[in-house]
């Protein structure tokens, strides 16, 4: 049986074209790769190469014909020795009509109609619901120790490196210098240069190198001296680390932690002062954590290192030196994706995370003196976001203010506001209030920088606005 | 001011011609009969697979981007002969179907991924540029030009960390070789003596831009000079030359001497992607490469000349290969699309 040669589509959008020239004539022998015709689209003239071998036995569409629909038979090839071959028909697909082309003639063997195409059009399946775990119960008589966030982060890494030989830390100045912010202090001495790796100043390269190592099953902790520099590496964080599990159909996970200080420090100017929580929180395939307290920093960093997924762990230089009470337990691992009620209250909910919590906490103390009892929720994890805890609180208070240092547009507060609207609209007694960094690059001058950042007074003003007590 | 590079002619047309030899090169070890026939069959599989993919693209069965490897087959087939399948890692960019087949991945699974069906290597969720196989140690399939170079360096880092003698074969094109992260990776690889063979597949055109229009240093084997990484230019149309150079490079890596760069001088017959009319080169240039330097024809000529197989026996190989490809095409055409529930799976572990 002769094989039909079909009018090919030369791009996903092409529906028809002009058969401008026949390069082969009837009776010509044709080999794989031979150019048999030229086709003109609105964009270009393309050559049609033969896939099948044999003799061009018939030309069905004359040279110069315009508007030839894709998948129309344009010629026939009689295969060489086709009767002699006992195996599968060499080219059943060649005679098939493509499912996507409405103009495809009904002939030959028809490919299976994709069985789910109707369902896809009529309704997107719902996203599966996930239930975050609760914090582990601590022993009733647990002892607390005073610890800085810096020490908590270092202990978390050291404990996990002792536990799992696949965990290593790499980054600029993490080893011999003991960390630009001393987060990796002592790690080189304990674990050696094989597992505490000083890199050149080469964020794009070492982030990619870390992801490649993670693909092969190691568990890298990639320290960025600050997350501002991670913009050089963001392609690997998003395109390589976050998306590969999906693109591989679940074959290739990427157990990696990207960590380092994020957000404004003090007087370091626009390029070194930015909060990336909202940026990374947009990306499916990433987990994004921004802890406030030392206990959360420790418990969540340990969880991040153990997590089989890529985790962006956003720290803050100003918090590094602050002290908190950390429970003295052997293995403090906290659940990623679970918010923490930092202060119970009944009049208003303040939702914050990371250094934003410092404003929230001080504001709540002052508000207490004004007889406004604020509940504070520390998100801890930005993605996946524990919106249920926020909604539960809003159902009680009816009023919400979000606090973050990041830019306002498409910020974390914007997302929280939408989620509350969608999930607790009927419980709201006032529009959601939002306190953010100002919509300007960070200025250097001390007075301007202060103005660009959120402050306690702004949080109080926002609370007064949503409680109509201004 | 437009400056016409003085080396246009040499790089544009005859650089590989000068190197490509169909007659026996004294420096290149002959293949045994088995090696020749294996190379022939493996290269033919890639050729026929890609021709079929092109045809199915034309029928609307394959969507989006589809970058064919036709003409470059000797590179992956020769390199694969230097490594241990399933042990040493392979990673490449977006022109990746040939690499997968060379790694031993199943033609059905690759073709079904091209058609976006559930039996594809990535369940239909990756597409032409994104397939992986842990079993075969194939790490993709990456769509961002040059990204695979840092990733492949990380695979080499992991080999060294684990104290194995495994090697990462990290492929890139002449276009990717101008990306910054390539040099960041070269620096770290040599600094830490990582076992990575960087294979620069110089097919002379980064999409529509010829090497001499995009590269200040067109000898890609020298791209590691400032880091002290040794490099070689190789006739990438001669599978024996590829294997000989590949073996030197892999040995260098396995013995702990660090990375090695191989510039494979090769040629892609088809456009950059399916919708590329390839106006940036002459038809004569393409047809000269096809008739004078075709990697498969070179093997075929040697096999016939030495009487290692008859025309009929080679035809039988061709029939077997066509059967594999036809089965793959048939499977990829009739397999179902992924279940809609797959929309939400494989995002997090």
XYZ file of N, CA, C and O in Angstrom, chain B residues 168-250:
332
model
N 30.904 12.925 35.050
C 29.729 13.624 34.516
C 30.036 14.106 33.099
O 30.994 14.853 32.889
N 29.256 13.642 32.132
C 29.373 14.164 30.764
C 28.399 15.326 30.630
O 27.186 15.129 30.686
N 28.926 16.515 30.494
C 28.100 17.710 30.452
C 28.172 18.328 29.059
O 29.205 18.858 28.669
N 27.085 18.209 28.338
C 27.034 18.685 26.954
C 26.506 20.108 26.884
O 25.631 20.489 27.657
N 27.020 20.859 25.929
C 26.442 22.177 25.625
C 26.710 22.462 24.149
O 27.548 21.809 23.518
N 26.024 23.465 23.624
C 26.267 23.853 22.242
C 27.259 24.998 22.154
O 27.713 25.528 23.176
N 27.606 25.382 20.923
C 28.525 26.511 20.765
C 27.871 27.800 21.266
O 28.565 28.715 21.702
N 26.544 27.861 21.235
C 25.860 29.045 21.761
C 25.971 29.124 23.269
O 26.329 30.160 23.834
N 25.703 28.023 23.941
C 25.781 27.992 25.410
C 27.183 28.320 25.888
O 27.368 28.863 26.976
N 28.177 28.005 25.067
C 29.569 28.211 25.481
C 29.900 29.684 25.714
O 30.976 30.002 26.210
N 28.989 30.578 25.356
C 29.222 31.992 25.644
C 28.496 32.477 26.898
O 28.570 33.656 27.238
N 27.810 31.595 27.579
C 27.098 31.992 28.795
C 28.067 32.124 29.968
O 28.994 31.329 30.110
N 27.793 33.104 30.832
C 28.673 33.365 31.968
C 28.820 32.184 32.909
O 29.916 31.891 33.388
N 27.730 31.500 33.180
C 27.813 30.430 34.179
C 28.695 29.274 33.716
O 29.157 28.489 34.545
N 28.932 29.186 32.409
C 29.837 28.148 31.921
C 31.232 28.376 32.510
O 31.898 27.444 32.980
N 31.651 29.627 32.539
C 33.001 29.941 33.039
C 33.053 29.907 34.553
O 34.087 29.552 35.132
N 31.949 30.248 35.198
C 31.888 30.063 36.651
C 32.082 28.583 36.973
O 32.769 28.209 37.930
N 31.466 27.748 36.147
C 31.559 26.300 36.376
C 32.954 25.778 36.055
O 33.507 24.971 36.817
N 33.528 26.238 34.945
C 34.895 25.825 34.605
C 35.836 26.143 35.773
O 36.677 25.336 36.163
N 35.678 27.334 36.314
C 36.559 27.769 37.397
C 36.461 26.835 38.600
O 37.464 26.348 39.118
N 35.231 26.561 39.020
C 35.063 25.689 40.196
C 35.509 24.259 39.888
O 36.109 23.597 40.731
N 35.209 23.807 38.673
C 35.547 22.419 38.330
C 37.056 22.195 38.371
O 37.536 21.173 38.871
N 37.803 23.162 37.869
C 39.252 23.002 37.873
C 39.818 23.261 39.274
O 40.711 22.548 39.739
N 39.244 24.253 39.958
C 39.682 24.573 41.321
C 39.562 23.348 42.222
O 40.447 23.056 43.023
N 38.457 22.634 42.076
C 38.185 21.482 42.948
C 38.446 20.148 42.257
O 38.122 19.102 42.803
N 39.007 20.187 41.054
C 39.338 18.970 40.306
C 38.132 18.025 40.197
O 38.197 16.838 40.575
N 37.055 18.570 39.676
C 35.832 17.780 39.558
C 35.847 16.949 38.268
O 36.295 17.430 37.220
N 35.335 15.725 38.345
C 35.351 14.840 37.177
C 34.215 15.169 36.201
O 33.171 14.531 36.217
N 34.436 16.180 35.376
C 33.414 16.598 34.411
C 34.054 16.707 33.030
O 35.063 17.390 32.861
N 33.489 16.002 32.059
C 33.902 16.207 30.676
C 32.903 17.186 30.075
O 31.711 16.889 29.980
N 33.385 18.359 29.721
C 32.541 19.350 29.063
C 32.616 19.112 27.564
O 33.697 19.203 26.970
N 31.495 18.781 26.977
C 31.465 18.484 25.555
C 30.735 19.623 24.847
O 29.531 19.812 25.037
N 31.497 20.401 24.109
C 30.891 21.523 23.390
C 30.567 21.040 21.983
O 31.460 20.790 21.181
N 29.309 20.876 21.712
C 28.877 20.426 20.385
C 28.784 21.654 19.482
O 27.796 22.368 19.477
N 29.869 21.889 18.760
C 29.910 23.047 17.875
C 29.292 22.665 16.536
O 29.963 22.120 15.670
N 27.997 22.978 16.402
C 27.341 22.686 15.122
C 27.295 23.938 14.245
O 26.547 24.011 13.288
N 28.103 24.930 14.653
C 28.388 26.135 13.868
C 27.336 27.225 13.932
O 27.595 28.341 13.501
N 26.167 26.886 14.437
C 25.136 27.929 14.496
C 24.403 27.867 15.828
O 23.883 26.823 16.208
N 24.391 29.007 16.533
C 23.557 29.145 17.711
C 22.244 29.726 17.198
O 22.176 30.912 16.894
N 21.259 28.894 17.039
C 20.061 29.233 16.296
C 20.483 29.747 14.928
O 20.954 28.951 14.122
N 20.389 31.048 14.641
C 20.745 31.546 13.321
C 22.070 32.285 13.275
O 22.437 32.846 12.245
N 22.802 32.293 14.392
C 24.035 33.071 14.452
C 25.246 32.150 14.342
O 25.438 31.270 15.170
N 26.044 32.383 13.305
C 27.197 31.505 13.122
C 28.218 31.780 14.215
O 28.255 32.847 14.816
N 29.051 30.798 14.461
C 30.058 30.878 15.508
C 30.896 32.147 15.368
O 31.132 32.865 16.340
N 31.319 32.453 14.149
C 32.226 33.590 13.987
C 31.518 34.924 14.239
O 32.173 35.922 14.500
N 30.207 34.936 14.178
C 29.478 36.171 14.475
C 29.208 36.332 15.961
O 28.771 37.396 16.404
N 29.416 35.278 16.749
C 29.057 35.343 18.172
C 30.232 35.119 19.110
O 30.127 35.402 20.289
N 31.331 34.598 18.595
C 32.400 34.165 19.492
C 33.726 34.820 19.149
O 34.192 34.739 18.011
N 34.339 35.463 20.151
C 35.647 36.076 19.942
C 36.712 34.990 19.794
O 37.650 35.126 19.016
N 36.567 33.923 20.543
C 37.493 32.786 20.413
C 36.689 31.622 19.842
O 35.861 31.042 20.535
N 36.918 31.329 18.564
C 36.105 30.292 17.924
C 36.681 28.894 18.104
O 36.049 27.925 17.730
N 37.860 28.801 18.685
C 38.395 27.478 19.020
C 37.905 27.142 20.430
O 38.479 27.570 21.425
N 36.834 26.398 20.491
C 36.193 26.156 21.783
C 37.021 25.257 22.694
O 36.812 25.241 23.894
N 37.958 24.522 22.121
C 38.796 23.686 22.976
C 39.697 24.548 23.853
O 40.236 24.085 24.848
N 39.821 25.828 23.459
C 40.675 26.744 24.249
C 39.869 27.511 25.299
O 40.422 28.370 25.990
N 38.594 27.250 25.401
C 37.773 28.044 26.314
C 38.117 27.810 27.794
O 37.662 28.544 28.654
N 38.882 26.769 28.066
C 39.273 26.540 29.455
C 40.709 26.918 29.751
O 41.211 26.672 30.853
N 41.372 27.541 28.774
C 42.807 27.811 28.907
C 43.117 28.645 30.147
O 44.043 28.342 30.902
N 42.320 29.687 30.396
C 42.661 30.563 31.520
C 42.464 29.868 32.865
O 42.927 30.349 33.889
N 41.756 28.739 32.848
C 41.602 27.978 34.094
C 42.575 26.798 34.154
O 42.599 26.063 35.133
N 43.288 26.587 33.045
C 44.192 25.441 32.999
C 43.486 24.134 32.685
O 43.992 23.054 33.006
N 42.314 24.210 32.066
C 41.600 22.975 31.703
C 42.040 22.543 30.306
O 41.940 23.321 29.362
N 42.520 21.321 30.176
C 42.927 20.864 28.847
C 41.729 20.698 27.923
O 40.628 20.401 28.374
N 41.974 20.886 26.641
C 40.896 20.754 25.673
C 41.388 20.201 24.356
O 42.575 20.274 24.046
N 40.465 19.633 23.598
C 40.807 19.075 22.290
C 39.715 19.414 21.308
O 38.537 19.405 21.667
N 40.105 19.676 20.070
C 39.136 19.771 18.988
C 38.999 18.401 18.358
O 39.999 17.738 18.101
N 37.790 18.004 18.117
C 37.545 16.648 17.639
C 36.647 16.700 16.403
O 35.715 17.508 16.342
N 36.939 15.833 15.449
C 36.043 15.683 14.314
C 34.790 14.954 14.791
O 34.770 13.733 14.901
N 33.788 15.728 15.077
C 32.566 15.177 15.646
C 31.687 14.469 14.640
O 30.606 14.001 14.977
N 32.138 14.386 13.394
C 31.380 13.631 12.397
C 31.917 12.208 12.278
O 31.332 11.375 11.598
N 33.065 11.965 12.920
C 33.690 10.640 12.864
C 33.561 9.995 14.251
O 34.241 10.396 15.199
N 32.716 9.011 14.345
C 32.427 8.421 15.652
C 33.679 7.815 16.288
O 33.822 7.798 17.515
N 34.638 7.375 15.438
C 35.880 6.821 16.002
C 36.720 7.909 16.659
O 37.309 7.707 17.723
N 36.742 9.067 16.025
C 37.503 10.183 16.603
C 36.862 10.630 17.914
O 37.548 10.970 18.886
N 35.529 10.626 17.932
C 34.813 11.018 19.161
C 35.173 10.053 20.284
O 35.519 10.467 21.391
N 35.109 8.772 19.984
C 35.382 7.789 21.034
C 36.831 7.894 21.515
O 37.087 7.851 22.726
N 37.751 8.062 20.582
C 39.169 8.138 20.973
C 39.410 9.334 21.897
O 40.047 9.212 22.951
N 38.860 10.480 21.530
C 39.047 11.672 22.364
C 38.279 11.527 23.672
O 38.765 11.918 24.742
N 37.097 10.952 23.577
C 36.273 10.750 24.776
C 36.984 9.879 25.792
O 36.943 10.149 26.995
N 37.651 8.865 25.305
C 38.350 7.970 26.238
C 39.497 8.687 26.953
O 39.707 8.493 28.153
N 40.196 9.522 26.225
C 41.270 10.307 26.868
C 40.685 11.227 27.946
O 41.215 11.340 29.050
N 39.581 11.865 27.603
C 38.984 12.823 28.539
C 38.427 12.121 29.779
O 38.622 12.571 30.909
N 37.733 11.017 29.554
C 37.136 10.291 30.683
C 38.232 9.746 31.602
O 38.124 9.807 32.831
